[in-house]
Amino acid sequence: MTLPARFLAHAQALIPAERRFDDPMATLAYGTDASFYRLLPKLVIRVEAEAEVISLLKAAVADKVAVTFRAAGTSLSGQAISDSVLLVLGDHWNGRDIRNQGEQIRLQPGVIGAQANAWLKPYGRKLGPDPASINACKIGGIVANNASGMCCGTAQNTYHTLAGLRLVLADGTCVDTESQDSVTQFRESHADLLATLEQLGEEVRADEALAARIRHKYRLKNTTGLSLNALVDYTDPLDILGHLLVGSEGTLGFISSVTYNTVVDLPHKATALVVFPSVEECCRAVTALRSQPVAAVELLDRRSLRSVQHKPGMPTFVQHLSSGACALLIESTAGSTETLQTQVAQVVATLASFEVEQRIAFTTDPTENARLWAIRKGTFPAVGAVRETGTTVIIEDVTFPLERLAEGVNRLLALLEKHRYDEAILFGHALEGNLHFVFTQGFNNPEEIARYEALMADVAQLVAVEFGGSLKAEHGTGRNMAPFVELEWGTQAYQLMWTLKRLLDPHGILNPDVVLSEDPHIHLKHLKPMPAADVLVDKCIECGFCEPVCPSRGLTLSPRQRIVMWRDIQARQRDGQNTTALEQQFQYHGIDTCAATGLCAERCPVGINTGDLIKKLRTASAEHGRTASWAAEHFATLLAGGRVGLRLANGAQRLLGAPRMARYAAGLRRVSQAVPHWPAALPQAQAPVQFSAPSADARPRVVYLAACVSRAMGPASSDAEQTPLIDKTRQLLEKAGYQVVFPEGLDALCCGQPFASKGYPDQGEAKRQALIRALLKASRGGLDPVYCDTSPCTLRLVDNLADTRLDLYDPVRFIHSHLLDKLDFTPQQAPVAVHVTCSTQHLGQSQALLDIARRCSREVVVPEGIHCCGFAGDKGFTQPELNAHALRSLKNAVQHCNEGISTSRTCEIGLSEHSGLDYHSLVYLVDRVTRPKAVHADMPLVAPKEGEHAAIS
């Protein structure tokens, strides 16, 4: 069934073509969320303004077109997919207004939760909701699902911390509950609707049994169905309306902004792990802890602990716990260390009377805290990592009344055993009686689907009927629990939900079959296939946690979408279908525009690096192996050719002028994509390094590995810093008292990254090994540290480095660990922009880079939302649109800065072009603001002559 022509014409007139998608690749890519369901939308629209949403909803009502809203797509229950029209939030939903020193914050729905907390952190505040997906999920989804989390409980979820909403109803009407004018107009235009809501509220509150049931249900963590508590908690129909939207999962309206009452972010915390010999003893302890000063109490059953017991850093005792053991991870937070000590003593005293099998005492050490939380956070990916290819991971969450928690745990475990889910684990937010159970599930045959259906039926009967709990504590009803809403709530409350749905969405166009469905089998339909694609990505659970850090997200495909597409292509090929057209699309959208920097692996729960898949695909299609081998064997010649090319390019630019040259180059590029992009910050050619013999003096030696880009590319002619990086680095190292030496045959050396990224891993590894041998020789078998002047090359060398004798450093780590005590810093007043490269993040040096920058400048700016610049080696020349897209917000973010710093020469080209600032290496800034400490000031500096450098032969 196609969409009505009138609606399509309206969408085409309203939305530019680049924000409308109806091709098979785009609809599949956008039709995937984190759930185990899939629907393919007929039309995907990236909306950028409230006015667009209003206009589209009016058209949808007129033509009875179903519409679903999509924020980050991290939803687990199938609430962010559609087989009709999918409205996806674009870039321009990131507004915020911080009020009263952070006590309130107004946010648009496209803001990522963690970013909101970053804005609030200077005020010592945070959002109440703390979902596990907070680094990826967006405010729109947090509100629409009434998400909570480990520390949130029920008191601090969106419903209870809501201060105001701006919403759009199905008929396109907009009302802002914080604007008196808007409220007045709405009360006039929608008087009948508000009167009906008011009457429903009066009827519910007058029905003592129903009102009591609603209050009981929301004493528990509960997101099953619509938020009926709005009818008993509020009398003003506008308050009722606003709170009904919370947890409505896009079925009642669109939320275009929300104002939160924030909560205090206590800075001091202590964490402990306590293992009890039985579930019963563990849950008795939970009851006792409920009245204690604890922020989080996470329960882990024996299976959960077993799933991570062999992980690095796990306590050895975890492997030897009894079969019935059950653990609590306990955290207490406070505003001061003294208060924290008092609280910890109180908690310890409370637990003293309980039988304990093992324990790790409370610790305030950040490293130990992180290690303990890694046990809890590692359980879900541990299940995902061991599942069979073709299956998915399902995480359900239910709530038992706390007084019956132990019985609920044991009964739930028994159900999982009954239905043969032997790999299933159970953990949860114990203070709320909220349990998550995780299991692997295949949907490839009727028997597997029947097994899942039987489990869900038994779980629903156990939790909702026998225990009076909630079937969805925090993940939202979605499609998954829609058939069971009546079972949990009873017919009267269920019909009340339908009354509200039909009142606010009379034509049923908003997210049909989500939360409420007339199809009792909707939870068994539209099940997502998870076909094998490649061993590198088969463990992907399509959660979308990777997406915020991907530079191509929104331009072409994200890592999740790349995997989705490759899975589909492989499945189609196995079915004998012709995939030529899809593969041609995937070549550009999936392969060519992938930066392959691997930041996605840092966010992935199961550690998948989609870039590895892309490199593998590039290798499979690489056709110039002989050329790559020649280039590897004649690298010095290649480098010399690069210098000649830069000289010619800069000569042409001086002759014609930079603007005219850029226009000519752009014109040629339009004729042929083989012509590289001409960046505004085009580097000048760097003269070859001139060597001299190392001096025989008492200074400690450091081997300086100047990366090939540093050896070929000097500063841009427009850069205020005209000293080449190699000279500036040597100057800084010698200032700190080091003798700088270089490996011999430097121009022939390369870490191999250019070859590996182009699909020639053998040639790349050969260059890497040759370089490692040269560095071992230069460092006297590892006696001297090796300083590499760019982070990407350092990462390439240290990754899987077998020879541990080499002591390799990138600029950040070397400066932080070797130079801070040798130099005096006088920070400059001028603000500086800092770009933390992908490789710096992989090397674990992000914080160290910021620490150094803050020693150098009174004001350090890290642009929001830029995790990767997208230059990706040479992508800034060959796919400049990737670099431009990744840095589209950079200029506004750094406009008051004087300069920018980074640790990658190629990244700095794109950063300079798209910011209007000069970006250069960190060493320029450090050298400018430092002088030798007195202990080094009198050291004899026997340096080579100007322009010469010491080499080891």
PDB file of C-alpha atoms in Angstrom, residues 112-232:
ATOM      1  CA  ILE A 112      21.676  13.653  24.039  1.00  0.00           C
ATOM      2  CA  GLY A 113      21.143  12.974  27.737  1.00  0.00           C
ATOM      3  CA  ALA A 114      24.829  12.935  28.605  1.00  0.00           C
ATOM      4  CA  GLN A 115      25.307  16.295  26.889  1.00  0.00           C
ATOM      5  CA  ALA A 116      22.586  17.821  29.065  1.00  0.00           C
ATOM      6  CA  ASN A 117      24.404  16.530  32.140  1.00  0.00           C
ATOM      7  CA  ALA A 118      27.672  17.984  30.836  1.00  0.00           C
ATOM      8  CA  TRP A 119      25.999  21.403  30.605  1.00  0.00           C
ATOM      9  CA  LEU A 120      24.677  21.016  34.160  1.00  0.00           C
ATOM     10  CA  LYS A 121      27.890  19.700  35.694  1.00  0.00           C
ATOM     11  CA  PRO A 122      29.445  23.152  36.421  1.00  0.00           C
ATOM     12  CA  TYR A 123      26.373  23.890  38.549  1.00  0.00           C
ATOM     13  CA  GLY A 124      26.621  20.629  40.500  1.00  0.00           C
ATOM     14  CA  ARG A 125      23.325  19.440  39.001  1.00  0.00           C
ATOM     15  CA  LYS A 126      22.121  16.703  36.660  1.00  0.00           C
ATOM     16  CA  LEU A 127      18.952  15.280  35.125  1.00  0.00           C
ATOM     17  CA  GLY A 128      16.965  12.944  37.313  1.00  0.00           C
ATOM     18  CA  PRO A 129      16.642  10.161  34.704  1.00  0.00           C
ATOM     19  CA  ASP A 130      19.879   8.181  34.242  1.00  0.00           C
ATOM     20  CA  PRO A 131      19.185   5.449  31.660  1.00  0.00           C
ATOM     21  CA  ALA A 132      22.008   3.104  30.730  1.00  0.00           C
ATOM     22  CA  SER A 133      21.825   4.506  27.197  1.00  0.00           C
ATOM     23  CA  ILE A 134      22.314   8.108  28.347  1.00  0.00           C
ATOM     24  CA  ASN A 135      25.421   8.566  26.152  1.00  0.00           C
ATOM     25  CA  ALA A 136      23.323   7.846  23.058  1.00  0.00           C
ATOM     26  CA  CYS A 137      19.632   8.373  23.814  1.00  0.00           C
ATOM     27  CA  LYS A 138      18.015  11.750  23.342  1.00  0.00           C
ATOM     28  CA  ILE A 139      15.745  13.836  25.516  1.00  0.00           C
ATOM     29  CA  GLY A 140      12.759  13.182  23.255  1.00  0.00           C
ATOM     30  CA  GLY A 141      13.081   9.463  23.894  1.00  0.00           C
ATOM     31  CA  ILE A 142      13.817   9.892  27.600  1.00  0.00           C
ATOM     32  CA  VAL A 143      10.565  11.831  28.043  1.00  0.00           C
ATOM     33  CA  ALA A 144       8.465   9.715  25.691  1.00  0.00           C
ATOM     34  CA  ASN A 145       9.530   6.509  27.465  1.00  0.00           C
ATOM     35  CA  ASN A 146       9.675   7.990  30.990  1.00  0.00           C
ATOM     36  CA  ALA A 147      13.138   6.435  31.151  1.00  0.00           C
ATOM     37  CA  SER A 148      14.775   6.018  34.530  1.00  0.00           C
ATOM     38  CA  GLY A 149      17.949   4.062  35.360  1.00  0.00           C
ATOM     39  CA  MET A 150      20.154   2.808  38.161  1.00  0.00           C
ATOM     40  CA  CYS A 151      19.965   5.777  40.536  1.00  0.00           C
ATOM     41  CA  CYS A 152      16.777   7.427  39.345  1.00  0.00           C
ATOM     42  CA  GLY A 153      14.169   5.275  41.028  1.00  0.00           C
ATOM     43  CA  THR A 154      10.639   6.616  40.686  1.00  0.00           C
ATOM     44  CA  ALA A 155      11.105   9.945  42.476  1.00  0.00           C
ATOM     45  CA  GLN A 156      13.515  11.385  39.901  1.00  0.00           C
ATOM     46  CA  ASN A 157      12.096  10.152  36.602  1.00  0.00           C
ATOM     47  CA  THR A 158      10.790  12.590  33.994  1.00  0.00           C
ATOM     48  CA  TYR A 159       7.221  12.405  35.273  1.00  0.00           C
ATOM     49  CA  HIS A 160       8.230  13.575  38.744  1.00  0.00           C
ATOM     50  CA  THR A 161      10.864  16.141  37.658  1.00  0.00           C
ATOM     51  CA  LEU A 162       8.801  17.697  34.869  1.00  0.00           C
ATOM     52  CA  ALA A 163       8.508  21.490  35.058  1.00  0.00           C
ATOM     53  CA  GLY A 164       6.999  22.198  31.645  1.00  0.00           C
ATOM     54  CA  LEU A 165       6.401  20.920  28.116  1.00  0.00           C
ATOM     55  CA  ARG A 166       5.975  22.309  24.656  1.00  0.00           C
ATOM     56  CA  LEU A 167       3.985  19.770  22.674  1.00  0.00           C
ATOM     57  CA  VAL A 168       2.266  19.294  19.345  1.00  0.00           C
ATOM     58  CA  LEU A 169      -0.971  17.314  19.244  1.00  0.00           C
ATOM     59  CA  ALA A 170      -2.061  15.036  16.421  1.00  0.00           C
ATOM     60  CA  ASP A 171      -4.129  17.818  14.850  1.00  0.00           C
ATOM     61  CA  GLY A 172      -1.039  20.045  14.601  1.00  0.00           C
ATOM     62  CA  THR A 173      -1.949  22.284  17.529  1.00  0.00           C
ATOM     63  CA  CYS A 174       1.031  23.467  19.579  1.00  0.00           C
ATOM     64  CA  VAL A 175       0.860  24.433  23.247  1.00  0.00           C
ATOM     65  CA  ASP A 176       3.668  25.540  25.565  1.00  0.00           C
ATOM     66  CA  THR A 177       2.711  24.997  29.193  1.00  0.00           C
ATOM     67  CA  GLU A 178       5.286  27.606  30.263  1.00  0.00           C
ATOM     68  CA  SER A 179       3.863  30.357  28.059  1.00  0.00           C
ATOM     69  CA  GLN A 180       0.810  32.132  29.444  1.00  0.00           C
ATOM     70  CA  ASP A 181      -0.214  33.348  25.987  1.00  0.00           C
ATOM     71  CA  SER A 182       0.060  29.852  24.543  1.00  0.00           C
ATOM     72  CA  VAL A 183      -1.910  28.373  27.434  1.00  0.00           C
ATOM     73  CA  THR A 184      -4.640  30.996  27.147  1.00  0.00           C
ATOM     74  CA  GLN A 185      -5.047  30.376  23.418  1.00  0.00           C
ATOM     75  CA  PHE A 186      -5.097  26.615  23.919  1.00  0.00           C
ATOM     76  CA  ARG A 187      -7.704  26.809  26.668  1.00  0.00           C
ATOM     77  CA  GLU A 188      -9.920  28.655  24.210  1.00  0.00           C
ATOM     78  CA  SER A 189      -9.224  26.578  21.090  1.00  0.00           C
ATOM     79  CA  HIS A 190      -9.358  23.191  22.866  1.00  0.00           C
ATOM     80  CA  ALA A 191     -11.844  23.856  25.628  1.00  0.00           C
ATOM     81  CA  ASP A 192     -13.759  20.645  24.885  1.00  0.00           C
ATOM     82  CA  LEU A 193     -10.651  18.487  25.036  1.00  0.00           C
ATOM     83  CA  LEU A 194      -9.553  20.032  28.332  1.00  0.00           C
ATOM     84  CA  ALA A 195     -13.057  19.695  29.758  1.00  0.00           C
ATOM     85  CA  THR A 196     -13.067  15.999  28.873  1.00  0.00           C
ATOM     86  CA  LEU A 197      -9.656  15.492  30.516  1.00  0.00           C
ATOM     87  CA  GLU A 198     -10.882  17.324  33.612  1.00  0.00           C
ATOM     88  CA  GLN A 199     -13.998  15.179  33.760  1.00  0.00           C
ATOM     89  CA  LEU A 200     -12.016  11.960  33.333  1.00  0.00           C
ATOM     90  CA  GLY A 201      -9.770  13.032  36.183  1.00  0.00           C
ATOM     91  CA  GLU A 202     -12.745  13.703  38.437  1.00  0.00           C
ATOM     92  CA  GLU A 203     -14.287  10.334  37.596  1.00  0.00           C
ATOM     93  CA  VAL A 204     -11.064   8.445  38.262  1.00  0.00           C
ATOM     94  CA  ARG A 205     -10.406  10.190  41.571  1.00  0.00           C
ATOM     95  CA  ALA A 206     -14.007   9.529  42.608  1.00  0.00           C
ATOM     96  CA  ASP A 207     -13.608   5.821  41.884  1.00  0.00           C
ATOM     97  CA  GLU A 208     -11.714   4.826  45.021  1.00  0.00           C
ATOM     98  CA  ALA A 209     -10.822   1.338  43.826  1.00  0.00           C
ATOM     99  CA  LEU A 210      -9.494   2.512  40.465  1.00  0.00           C
ATOM    100  CA  ALA A 211      -7.629   5.450  41.998  1.00  0.00           C
ATOM    101  CA  ALA A 212      -6.069   3.162  44.599  1.00  0.00           C
ATOM    102  CA  ARG A 213      -5.003   0.712  41.901  1.00  0.00           C
ATOM    103  CA  ILE A 214      -3.377   3.494  39.881  1.00  0.00           C
ATOM    104  CA  ARG A 215      -1.520   4.807  42.930  1.00  0.00           C
ATOM    105  CA  HIS A 216      -0.347   1.300  43.793  1.00  0.00           C
ATOM    106  CA  LYS A 217       0.901   0.681  40.269  1.00  0.00           C
ATOM    107  CA  TYR A 218       2.987   3.860  40.288  1.00  0.00           C
ATOM    108  CA  ARG A 219       4.512   3.231  43.672  1.00  0.00           C
ATOM    109  CA  LEU A 220       6.376   0.661  41.616  1.00  0.00           C
ATOM    110  CA  LYS A 221       8.607   1.425  38.686  1.00  0.00           C
ATOM    111  CA  ASN A 222       6.101   1.182  35.875  1.00  0.00           C
ATOM    112  CA  THR A 223       5.990   2.181  32.199  1.00  0.00           C
ATOM    113  CA  THR A 224       3.310  -0.285  31.097  1.00  0.00           C
ATOM    114  CA  GLY A 225       0.536   1.533  29.284  1.00  0.00           C
ATOM    115  CA  LEU A 226      -0.243   5.245  29.445  1.00  0.00           C
ATOM    116  CA  SER A 227       0.516   7.402  32.493  1.00  0.00           C
ATOM    117  CA  LEU A 228      -2.839   7.119  34.256  1.00  0.00           C
ATOM    118  CA  ASN A 229      -1.308   8.600  37.394  1.00  0.00           C
ATOM    119  CA  ALA A 230      -1.695  11.987  35.698  1.00  0.00           C
ATOM    120  CA  LEU A 231      -5.450  11.660  36.331  1.00  0.00           C
ATOM    121  CA  VAL A 232      -5.052  11.158  40.081  1.00  0.00           C
TER     122      VAL A 232
END
